[in-house]
CSV table of C-alpha atoms in Angstrom, one decimal:
chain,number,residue,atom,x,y,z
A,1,UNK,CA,141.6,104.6,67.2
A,2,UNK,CA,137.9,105.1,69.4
A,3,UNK,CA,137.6,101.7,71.0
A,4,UNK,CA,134.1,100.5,71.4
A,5,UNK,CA,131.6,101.1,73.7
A,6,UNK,CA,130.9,98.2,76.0
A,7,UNK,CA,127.8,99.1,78.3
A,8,UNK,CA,128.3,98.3,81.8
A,9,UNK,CA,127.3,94.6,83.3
A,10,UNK,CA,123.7,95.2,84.9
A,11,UNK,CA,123.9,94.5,88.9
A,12,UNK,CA,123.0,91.2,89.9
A,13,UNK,CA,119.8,90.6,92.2
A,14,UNK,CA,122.1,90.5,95.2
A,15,UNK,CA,124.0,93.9,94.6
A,16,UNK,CA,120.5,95.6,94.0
A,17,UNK,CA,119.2,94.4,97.0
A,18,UNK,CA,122.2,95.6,99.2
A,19,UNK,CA,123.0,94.1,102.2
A,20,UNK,CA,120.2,95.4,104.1
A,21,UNK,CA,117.8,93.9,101.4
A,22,UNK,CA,119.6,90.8,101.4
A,23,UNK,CA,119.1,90.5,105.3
A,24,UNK,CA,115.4,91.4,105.5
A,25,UNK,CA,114.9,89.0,102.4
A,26,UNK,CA,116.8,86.1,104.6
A,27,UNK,CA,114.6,86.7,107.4
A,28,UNK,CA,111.4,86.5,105.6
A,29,UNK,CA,111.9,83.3,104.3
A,30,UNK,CA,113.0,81.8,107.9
A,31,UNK,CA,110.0,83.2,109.4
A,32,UNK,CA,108.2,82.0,106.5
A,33,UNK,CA,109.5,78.5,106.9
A,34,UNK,CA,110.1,78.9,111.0
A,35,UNK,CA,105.8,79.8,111.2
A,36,UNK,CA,105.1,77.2,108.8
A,37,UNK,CA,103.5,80.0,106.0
A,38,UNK,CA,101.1,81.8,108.9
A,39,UNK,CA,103.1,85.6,108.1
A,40,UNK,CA,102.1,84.7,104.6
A,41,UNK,CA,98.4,83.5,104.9
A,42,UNK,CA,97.8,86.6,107.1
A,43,UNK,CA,99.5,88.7,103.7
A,44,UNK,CA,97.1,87.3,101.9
A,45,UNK,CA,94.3,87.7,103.8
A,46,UNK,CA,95.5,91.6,103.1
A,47,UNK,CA,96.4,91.6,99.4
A,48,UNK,CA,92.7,90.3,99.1
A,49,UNK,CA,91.5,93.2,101.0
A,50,UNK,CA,93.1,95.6,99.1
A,51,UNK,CA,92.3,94.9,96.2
A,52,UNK,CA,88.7,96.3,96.3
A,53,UNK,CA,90.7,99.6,96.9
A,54,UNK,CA,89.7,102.8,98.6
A,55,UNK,CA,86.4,105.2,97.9
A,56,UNK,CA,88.0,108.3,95.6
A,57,UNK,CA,88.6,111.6,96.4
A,58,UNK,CA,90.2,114.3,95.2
A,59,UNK,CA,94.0,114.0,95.7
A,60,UNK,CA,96.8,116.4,94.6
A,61,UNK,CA,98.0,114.1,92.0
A,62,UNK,CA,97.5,110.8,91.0
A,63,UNK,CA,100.2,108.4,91.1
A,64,UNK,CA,100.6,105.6,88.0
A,65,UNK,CA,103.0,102.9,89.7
A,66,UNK,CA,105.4,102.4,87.0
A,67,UNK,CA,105.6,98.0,85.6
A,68,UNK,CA,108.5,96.7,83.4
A,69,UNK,CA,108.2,97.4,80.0
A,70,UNK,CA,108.5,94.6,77.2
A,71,UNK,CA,111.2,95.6,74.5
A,72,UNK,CA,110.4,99.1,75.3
A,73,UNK,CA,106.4,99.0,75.0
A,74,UNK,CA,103.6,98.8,77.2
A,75,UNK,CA,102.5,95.8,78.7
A,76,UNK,CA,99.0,95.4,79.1
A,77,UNK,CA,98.9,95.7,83.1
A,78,UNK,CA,100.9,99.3,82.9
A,79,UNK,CA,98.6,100.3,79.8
A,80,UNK,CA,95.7,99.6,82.1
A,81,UNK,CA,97.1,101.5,85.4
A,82,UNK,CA,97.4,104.2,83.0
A,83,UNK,CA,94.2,104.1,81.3
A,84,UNK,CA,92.4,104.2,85.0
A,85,UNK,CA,94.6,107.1,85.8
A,86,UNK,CA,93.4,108.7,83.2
A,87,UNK,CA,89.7,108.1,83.9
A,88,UNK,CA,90.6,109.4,87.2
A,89,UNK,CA,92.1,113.1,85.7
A,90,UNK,CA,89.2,113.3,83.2
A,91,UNK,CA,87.0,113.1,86.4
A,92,UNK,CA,88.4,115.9,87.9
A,93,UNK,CA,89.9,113.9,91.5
A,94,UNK,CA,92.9,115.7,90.8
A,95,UNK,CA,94.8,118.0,88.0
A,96,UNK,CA,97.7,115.5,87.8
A,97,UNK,CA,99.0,112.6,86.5
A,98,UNK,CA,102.6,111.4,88.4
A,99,UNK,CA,103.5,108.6,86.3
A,100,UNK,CA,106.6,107.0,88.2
A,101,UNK,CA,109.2,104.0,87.1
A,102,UNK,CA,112.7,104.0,85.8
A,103,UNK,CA,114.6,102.1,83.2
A,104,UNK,CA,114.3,98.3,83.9
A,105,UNK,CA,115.3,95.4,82.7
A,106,UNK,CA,116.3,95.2,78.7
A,107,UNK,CA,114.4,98.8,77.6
A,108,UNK,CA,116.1,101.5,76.2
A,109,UNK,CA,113.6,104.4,78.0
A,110,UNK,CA,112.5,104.4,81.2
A,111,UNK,CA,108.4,103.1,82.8
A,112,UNK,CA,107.9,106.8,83.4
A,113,UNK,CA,108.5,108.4,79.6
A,114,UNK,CA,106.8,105.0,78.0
A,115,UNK,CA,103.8,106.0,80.4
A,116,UNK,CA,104.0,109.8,79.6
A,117,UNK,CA,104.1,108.9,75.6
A,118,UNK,CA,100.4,107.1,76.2
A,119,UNK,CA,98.9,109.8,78.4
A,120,UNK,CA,100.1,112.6,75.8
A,121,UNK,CA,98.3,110.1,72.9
A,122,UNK,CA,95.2,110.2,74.9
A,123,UNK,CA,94.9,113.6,75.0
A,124,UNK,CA,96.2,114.3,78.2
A,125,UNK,CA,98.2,117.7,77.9
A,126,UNK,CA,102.1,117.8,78.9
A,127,UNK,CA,101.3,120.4,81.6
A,128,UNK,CA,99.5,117.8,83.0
A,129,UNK,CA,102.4,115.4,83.5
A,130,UNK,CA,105.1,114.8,85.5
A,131,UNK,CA,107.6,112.1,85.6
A,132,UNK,CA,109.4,110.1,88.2
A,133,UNK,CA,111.9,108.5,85.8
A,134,UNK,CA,114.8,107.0,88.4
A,135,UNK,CA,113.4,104.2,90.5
A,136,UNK,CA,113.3,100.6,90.1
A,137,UNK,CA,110.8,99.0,92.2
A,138,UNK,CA,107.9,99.7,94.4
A,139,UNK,CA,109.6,101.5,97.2
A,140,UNK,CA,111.8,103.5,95.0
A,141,UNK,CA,108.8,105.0,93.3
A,142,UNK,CA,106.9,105.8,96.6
A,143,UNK,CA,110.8,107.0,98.2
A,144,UNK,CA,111.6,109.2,95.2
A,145,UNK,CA,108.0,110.9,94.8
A,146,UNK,CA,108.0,111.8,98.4
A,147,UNK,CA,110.4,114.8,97.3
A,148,UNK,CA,108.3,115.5,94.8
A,149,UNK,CA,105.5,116.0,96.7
A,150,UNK,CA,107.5,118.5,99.1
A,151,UNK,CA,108.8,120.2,96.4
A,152,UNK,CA,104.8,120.7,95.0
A,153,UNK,CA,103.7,121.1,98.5
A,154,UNK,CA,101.4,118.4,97.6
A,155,UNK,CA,99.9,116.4,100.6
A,156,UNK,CA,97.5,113.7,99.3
A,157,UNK,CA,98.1,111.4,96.5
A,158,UNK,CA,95.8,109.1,94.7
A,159,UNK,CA,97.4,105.9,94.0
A,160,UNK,CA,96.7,103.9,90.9
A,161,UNK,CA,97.6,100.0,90.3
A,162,UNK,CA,96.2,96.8,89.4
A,163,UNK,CA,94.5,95.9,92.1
A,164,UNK,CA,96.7,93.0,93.8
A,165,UNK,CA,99.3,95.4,94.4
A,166,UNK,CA,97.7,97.8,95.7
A,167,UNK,CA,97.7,96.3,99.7
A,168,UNK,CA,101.9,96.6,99.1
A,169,UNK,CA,102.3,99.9,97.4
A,170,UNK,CA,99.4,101.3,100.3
A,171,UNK,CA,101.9,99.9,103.2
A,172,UNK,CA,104.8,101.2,101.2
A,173,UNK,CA,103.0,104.8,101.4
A,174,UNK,CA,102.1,104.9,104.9
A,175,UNK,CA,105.5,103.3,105.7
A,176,UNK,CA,107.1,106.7,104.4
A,177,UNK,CA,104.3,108.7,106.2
A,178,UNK,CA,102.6,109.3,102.6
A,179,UNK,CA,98.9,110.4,102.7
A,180,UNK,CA,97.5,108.6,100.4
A,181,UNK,CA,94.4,106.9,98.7
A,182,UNK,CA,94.4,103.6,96.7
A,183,UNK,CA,92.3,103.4,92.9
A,184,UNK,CA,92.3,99.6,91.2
A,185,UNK,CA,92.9,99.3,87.5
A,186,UNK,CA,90.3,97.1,87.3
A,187,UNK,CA,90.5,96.3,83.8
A,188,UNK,CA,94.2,94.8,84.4
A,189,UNK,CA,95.2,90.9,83.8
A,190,UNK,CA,94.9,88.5,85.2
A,191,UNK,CA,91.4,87.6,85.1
A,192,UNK,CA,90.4,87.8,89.2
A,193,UNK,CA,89.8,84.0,90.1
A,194,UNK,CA,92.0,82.6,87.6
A,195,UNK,CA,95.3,80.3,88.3
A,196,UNK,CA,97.4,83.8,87.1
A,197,UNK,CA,95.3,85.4,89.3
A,198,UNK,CA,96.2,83.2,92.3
A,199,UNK,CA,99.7,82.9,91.3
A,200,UNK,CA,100.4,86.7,91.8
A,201,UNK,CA,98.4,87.0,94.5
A,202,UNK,CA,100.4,84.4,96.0
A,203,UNK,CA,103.7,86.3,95.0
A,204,UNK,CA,102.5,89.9,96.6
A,205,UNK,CA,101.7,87.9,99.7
A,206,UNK,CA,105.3,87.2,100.2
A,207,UNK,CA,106.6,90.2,98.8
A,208,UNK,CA,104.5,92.3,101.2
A,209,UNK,CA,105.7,89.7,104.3
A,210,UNK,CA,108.9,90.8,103.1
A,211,UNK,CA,108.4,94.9,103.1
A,212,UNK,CA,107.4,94.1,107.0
A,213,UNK,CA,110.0,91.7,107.7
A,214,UNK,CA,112.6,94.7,106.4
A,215,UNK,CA,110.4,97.2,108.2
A,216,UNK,CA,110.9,95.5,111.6
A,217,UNK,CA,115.0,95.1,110.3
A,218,UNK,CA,115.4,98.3,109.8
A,219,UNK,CA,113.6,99.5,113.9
A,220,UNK,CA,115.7,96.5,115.2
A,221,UNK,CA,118.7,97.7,113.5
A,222,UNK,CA,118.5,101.6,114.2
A,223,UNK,CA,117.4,100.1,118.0
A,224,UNK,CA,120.5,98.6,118.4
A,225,UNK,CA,122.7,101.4,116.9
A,226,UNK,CA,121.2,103.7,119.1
A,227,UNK,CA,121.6,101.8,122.1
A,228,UNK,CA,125.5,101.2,121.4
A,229,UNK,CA,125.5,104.4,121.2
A,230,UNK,CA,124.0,105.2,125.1
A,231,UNK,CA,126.3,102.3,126.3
């Protein structure tokens, strides 16, 4: 007699992060605490920044960030990183749409097809379209189009986001020596100013102190390997 399927238990925060992750994490919030919220205020300052985003030009491809889908549909901040993506293609700046993100949280389909199925109801043709459909945050989307991009022999990439996340997915890029050019979906909630607003800016603050804090792991780590390795 079959036995039933039972789908594997989802990895906890933790195992996601890995040890490395875990470290880097740990270390952000001491020097958070340890500077009394300078590292932070000095994120901020950039998230701000970034936000306003870079003049366009024409890229290889443009690049849709991929965001967490909700019971397997759109939310309104992905639906409006791809609707300025596509604003982008129709203006000829490049003759690609990249549209990256993996399966997340409860959905049954993965950031990347849920993104693909808008575009193709837009008008956007197929041939148009390609999908990175395995990562699961920010750095995995960046990480795992990087191969694309040789495999295209693609160089510059136009990056498309709501604009708070755009000063962490531009240091992302150039952390993994991506050229690349940052677009705001400027039509994406929150409303700019309001307590929403504030709240994620807040969030990406810390989140990009975080990225530089593991950045700095990482050289201090590889550092240290490499001098055990002389000694």
């Amino acid at each position: 007699m079959p036995q039933p399927y039972h789908a594997p238990p989802r990895a906890s925060f933790l195992q996601k992060l890995g040890p490395g992750g875990a470290a880097s994490l740990g270390l952000g919030i001491l020097s958070f605490l340890g500077l009394a919220g300078l590292p932070w205020l000095i994120r901020l300052r950039q998230v701000l920044r970034g936000t306003r985003g870079d003049a366009p030009q024409s890229a290889d491809a443009i690049l849709v960030l991929g965001r967490r889908l909700e019971e397997d549909r759109l939310t309104p901040v992905f639906e409006a990183r791809l609707a300025h993506a596509e604003s982008l293609w129709r203006r000829g700046l490049a003759s690609r749409i990249l549209v990256a993100g993996g399966t997340t949280g409860t959905a049954n389909r993965s950031e990347a097809e849920a993104g693909r199925d808008w575009l193709l109801g837009r008008g956007v043709p197929d041939t148009a379209i390609l999908l990175e459909d395995r990562s699961q945050h920010t750095l995995e989307n960046l990480f795992n189009v990087r191969a694309t991009l040789r495999d295209e022999g693609w160089r510059t990439l136009l990056v498309v986001s709501d604009p708070l996340h755009l000063a962490r997915a531009k240091a992302t890029a150039q952390g993994l020596d991506l050229s690349v050019r940052c677009s705001p979906a400027l039509e994406a909630p929150p409303r700019r100013g309001s307590l929403s607003w504030w709240r994620r800016a807040a969030a990406e603050a810390f989140l990009l102190h975080w990225y530089h804090t593991g950045m700095l792991y990482s050289r201090l780590i590889r550092s240290r390997r490499q001098l055990e390795r002389v000694t």
